[in-house]
């Protein structure tokens, strides 16, 4: 698992992540544990909408030039 101690919302470096809120994105060795300064930043992060283009196959992105 990889660990990020930079809060992606505030950009602040979390010097002592013990006891801080976090989320884990992914699974296994490729998982990423992301620490946050506070619960508000964690909530803001979790509210960010993400696109999943791999699940929408109605558009053909092939460029047969």
Short mmCIF file of C-alpha atoms in Angstrom, two decimals:
data_model
loop_
_atom_site.label_atom_id
_atom_site.label_comp_id
_atom_site.label_asym_id
_atom_site.label_seq_id
_atom_site.Cartn_x
_atom_site.Cartn_y
_atom_site.Cartn_z
CA UNK A 1 0.00 0.00 0.00
CA UNK A 2 1.17 3.47 -0.86
CA UNK A 3 0.61 6.30 1.62
CA UNK A 4 -0.01 9.98 0.90
CA UNK A 5 0.43 12.42 3.76
CA UNK A 6 -0.45 15.44 1.64
CA UNK A 7 -4.06 16.51 2.13
CA UNK A 8 -5.42 16.68 -1.45
CA UNK A 9 -7.94 19.40 -0.51
CA UNK A 10 -5.70 21.85 1.39
CA UNK A 11 -2.33 20.76 -0.01
CA UNK A 12 -0.94 20.70 3.54
CA UNK A 13 1.67 18.11 4.51
CA UNK A 14 0.43 16.00 7.43
CA UNK A 15 3.53 15.64 9.61
CA UNK A 16 1.94 13.31 12.19
CA UNK A 17 -0.82 11.31 10.44
CA UNK A 18 -1.62 9.14 13.47
CA UNK A 19 -5.23 9.75 14.46
CA UNK A 20 -6.00 11.82 11.36
CA UNK A 21 -8.91 10.96 9.06
CA UNK A 22 -8.04 8.94 5.96
CA UNK A 23 -9.51 7.00 3.04
CA UNK A 24 -8.12 4.01 1.20
CA UNK A 25 -8.48 4.07 -2.58
CA UNK A 26 -8.04 0.75 -4.38
CA UNK A 27 -7.03 -2.66 -3.11
CA UNK A 28 -3.90 -4.69 -2.49
CA UNK A 29 -0.41 -3.42 -3.21
CA UNK A 30 -1.73 -0.72 -5.52
CA UNK A 31 -4.00 0.76 -2.85
CA UNK A 32 -3.46 4.35 -1.76
CA UNK A 33 -4.06 5.55 1.81
CA UNK A 34 -4.76 9.30 1.79
CA UNK A 35 -4.59 11.32 5.01
CA UNK A 36 -6.53 14.55 5.63
CA UNK A 37 -6.09 17.49 7.99
CA UNK A 38 -9.67 17.20 9.21
CA UNK A 39 -13.04 15.52 8.62
CA UNK A 40 -14.31 18.48 6.54
CA UNK A 41 -11.52 17.98 4.00
CA UNK A 42 -12.16 14.23 3.93
CA UNK A 43 -15.87 14.88 3.32
CA UNK A 44 -15.08 17.38 0.53
CA UNK A 45 -12.80 14.78 -1.10
CA UNK A 46 -15.44 12.05 -0.91
CA UNK A 47 -18.04 14.39 -2.47
CA UNK A 48 -15.95 14.92 -5.62
CA UNK A 49 -17.74 13.26 -8.53
CA UNK A 50 -15.58 10.89 -10.56
CA UNK A 51 -16.09 9.72 -14.10
CA UNK A 52 -15.80 6.07 -14.99
CA UNK A 53 -15.26 6.00 -18.75
CA UNK A 54 -14.48 2.28 -18.64
CA UNK A 55 -18.09 1.65 -17.69
CA UNK A 56 -19.65 3.72 -20.50
CA UNK A 57 -19.10 2.01 -23.84
CA UNK A 58 -21.68 4.02 -25.81
CA UNK A 59 -18.94 6.29 -27.21
CA UNK A 60 -16.32 4.91 -29.57
CA UNK A 61 -12.95 6.55 -28.93
CA UNK A 62 -11.23 4.71 -31.77
CA UNK A 63 -9.32 6.94 -34.19
CA UNK A 64 -8.90 4.83 -37.35
CA UNK A 65 -6.88 7.41 -39.34
#
